[in-house]
Amino acid sequence: MDNEKKTISFEPKGMKELSNLLEANKDSYHEIWAVLTKKEHANPQPVSFHEAQTEAIKQGLVDSRSKSLNDEKYCVRFTKRRIENQ
């Protein structure tokens, strides 16, 4: 199946899990959605937006969209960076 159409989502319980899940899935899925807890509903947050974004960038991914799921959680979409022909 073409990975351009495949999507996966998960709710990481910590940075190590986020890193492992991104690494394991970035070549198999076009879109990776990470479900995060809003900072006002978790102290401390399992994974913050900034931490997720930083880890994704390290792995060659970019965040391109986020959406609220409910009062406590939201999700962020990560996709591979496009390499432009030079």
PDB file of C-alpha atoms in Angstrom:
ATOM      1  CA  MET A   1       0.000   0.000   0.000  1.00  0.00           C
ATOM      2  CA  ASP A   2       1.232   3.488  -0.825  1.00  0.00           C
ATOM      3  CA  ASN A   3       2.424   5.265   2.334  1.00  0.00           C
ATOM      4  CA  GLU A   4       1.107   8.573   0.937  1.00  0.00           C
ATOM      5  CA  LYS A   5      -2.339   7.513   2.129  1.00  0.00           C
ATOM      6  CA  LYS A   6      -1.479   5.791   5.397  1.00  0.00           C
ATOM      7  CA  THR A   7      -2.068   7.489   8.732  1.00  0.00           C
ATOM      8  CA  ILE A   8      -1.299   6.458  12.301  1.00  0.00           C
ATOM      9  CA  SER A   9      -2.068   8.118  15.615  1.00  0.00           C
ATOM     10  CA  PHE A  10      -0.852   7.479  19.141  1.00  0.00           C
ATOM     11  CA  GLU A  11      -0.711   9.098  22.568  1.00  0.00           C
ATOM     12  CA  PRO A  12       2.872   8.957  23.868  1.00  0.00           C
ATOM     13  CA  LYS A  13       3.321   8.538  27.625  1.00  0.00           C
ATOM     14  CA  GLY A  14       6.759  10.187  27.545  1.00  0.00           C
ATOM     15  CA  MET A  15       9.571  11.440  25.334  1.00  0.00           C
ATOM     16  CA  LYS A  16      11.268   8.057  24.935  1.00  0.00           C
ATOM     17  CA  GLU A  17       8.018   6.523  23.694  1.00  0.00           C
ATOM     18  CA  LEU A  18       7.432   9.462  21.318  1.00  0.00           C
ATOM     19  CA  SER A  19      10.946   9.165  19.907  1.00  0.00           C
ATOM     20  CA  ASN A  20      10.610   5.399  19.413  1.00  0.00           C
ATOM     21  CA  LEU A  21       7.177   5.680  17.787  1.00  0.00           C
ATOM     22  CA  LEU A  22       8.295   8.408  15.365  1.00  0.00           C
ATOM     23  CA  GLU A  23      11.420   6.452  14.442  1.00  0.00           C
ATOM     24  CA  ALA A  24       9.505   3.206  13.913  1.00  0.00           C
ATOM     25  CA  ASN A  25       6.732   4.755  11.808  1.00  0.00           C
ATOM     26  CA  LYS A  26       8.129   7.724   9.866  1.00  0.00           C
ATOM     27  CA  ASP A  27       8.975   5.657   6.775  1.00  0.00           C
ATOM     28  CA  SER A  28       5.751   3.619   6.785  1.00  0.00           C
ATOM     29  CA  TYR A  29       3.142   6.339   7.228  1.00  0.00           C
ATOM     30  CA  HIS A  30       2.543   9.624   5.434  1.00  0.00           C
ATOM     31  CA  GLU A  31       0.852  11.221   8.439  1.00  0.00           C
ATOM     32  CA  ILE A  32       1.713  10.620  12.076  1.00  0.00           C
ATOM     33  CA  TRP A  33      -0.705  12.188  14.564  1.00  0.00           C
ATOM     34  CA  ALA A  34       0.500  12.556  18.157  1.00  0.00           C
ATOM     35  CA  VAL A  35      -2.208  13.061  20.780  1.00  0.00           C
ATOM     36  CA  LEU A  36      -0.972  15.464  23.463  1.00  0.00           C
ATOM     37  CA  THR A  37      -2.444  16.694  26.738  1.00  0.00           C
ATOM     38  CA  LYS A  38      -3.039  20.435  27.044  1.00  0.00           C
ATOM     39  CA  LYS A  39      -0.669  21.953  29.586  1.00  0.00           C
ATOM     40  CA  GLU A  40      -3.452  23.239  31.828  1.00  0.00           C
ATOM     41  CA  HIS A  41      -4.731  19.654  32.281  1.00  0.00           C
ATOM     42  CA  ALA A  42      -1.493  17.870  33.206  1.00  0.00           C
ATOM     43  CA  ASN A  43       1.281  18.850  35.549  1.00  0.00           C
ATOM     44  CA  PRO A  44       3.703  17.845  34.273  1.00  0.00           C
ATOM     45  CA  GLN A  45       2.648  17.067  30.712  1.00  0.00           C
ATOM     46  CA  PRO A  46       3.760  13.630  29.487  1.00  0.00           C
ATOM     47  CA  VAL A  47       5.038  15.363  26.309  1.00  0.00           C
ATOM     48  CA  SER A  48       4.764  19.073  25.528  1.00  0.00           C
ATOM     49  CA  PHE A  49       4.168  20.493  22.061  1.00  0.00           C
ATOM     50  CA  HIS A  50       7.686  21.975  22.030  1.00  0.00           C
ATOM     51  CA  GLU A  51       9.248  18.624  22.987  1.00  0.00           C
ATOM     52  CA  ALA A  52       7.253  16.787  20.313  1.00  0.00           C
ATOM     53  CA  GLN A  53       8.134  19.391  17.689  1.00  0.00           C
ATOM     54  CA  THR A  54      11.849  19.289  18.576  1.00  0.00           C
ATOM     55  CA  GLU A  55      11.957  15.486  18.407  1.00  0.00           C
ATOM     56  CA  ALA A  56      10.100  15.434  15.094  1.00  0.00           C
ATOM     57  CA  ILE A  57      12.529  17.928  13.549  1.00  0.00           C
ATOM     58  CA  LYS A  58      15.478  15.772  14.670  1.00  0.00           C
ATOM     59  CA  GLN A  59      13.904  12.886  12.770  1.00  0.00           C
ATOM     60  CA  GLY A  60      13.271  14.850   9.567  1.00  0.00           C
ATOM     61  CA  LEU A  61       9.577  15.508  10.210  1.00  0.00           C
ATOM     62  CA  VAL A  62       7.622  18.758  10.363  1.00  0.00           C
ATOM     63  CA  ASP A  63       4.431  19.657  12.182  1.00  0.00           C
ATOM     64  CA  SER A  64       1.871  21.027   9.808  1.00  0.00           C
ATOM     65  CA  ARG A  65      -1.473  20.949  11.549  1.00  0.00           C
ATOM     66  CA  SER A  66      -2.998  20.650  14.980  1.00  0.00           C
ATOM     67  CA  LYS A  67      -6.562  20.221  16.102  1.00  0.00           C
ATOM     68  CA  SER A  68      -8.398  20.103  19.386  1.00  0.00           C
ATOM     69  CA  LEU A  69      -9.954  16.788  20.353  1.00  0.00           C
ATOM     70  CA  ASN A  70     -11.658  17.908  23.566  1.00  0.00           C
ATOM     71  CA  ASP A  71     -11.050  20.173  26.570  1.00  0.00           C
ATOM     72  CA  GLU A  72      -8.003  18.163  27.668  1.00  0.00           C
ATOM     73  CA  LYS A  73      -6.336  16.832  24.522  1.00  0.00           C
ATOM     74  CA  TYR A  74      -5.280  17.901  21.044  1.00  0.00           C
ATOM     75  CA  CYS A  75      -3.381  16.232  18.252  1.00  0.00           C
ATOM     76  CA  VAL A  76      -0.509  17.361  16.072  1.00  0.00           C
ATOM     77  CA  ARG A  77       0.188  16.028  12.583  1.00  0.00           C
ATOM     78  CA  PHE A  78       3.764  15.268  11.582  1.00  0.00           C
ATOM     79  CA  THR A  79       4.848  14.528   8.026  1.00  0.00           C
ATOM     80  CA  LYS A  80       8.193  14.075   6.297  1.00  0.00           C
ATOM     81  CA  ARG A  81       9.867  17.183   5.000  1.00  0.00           C
ATOM     82  CA  ARG A  82       9.603  17.630   1.271  1.00  0.00           C
ATOM     83  CA  ILE A  83      12.940  17.745  -0.479  1.00  0.00           C
ATOM     84  CA  GLU A  84      12.764  20.300  -3.270  1.00  0.00           C
ATOM     85  CA  ASN A  85      14.772  19.756  -6.439  1.00  0.00           C
ATOM     86  CA  GLN A  86      17.527  22.314  -6.694  1.00  0.00           C
TER      87      GLN A  86
END
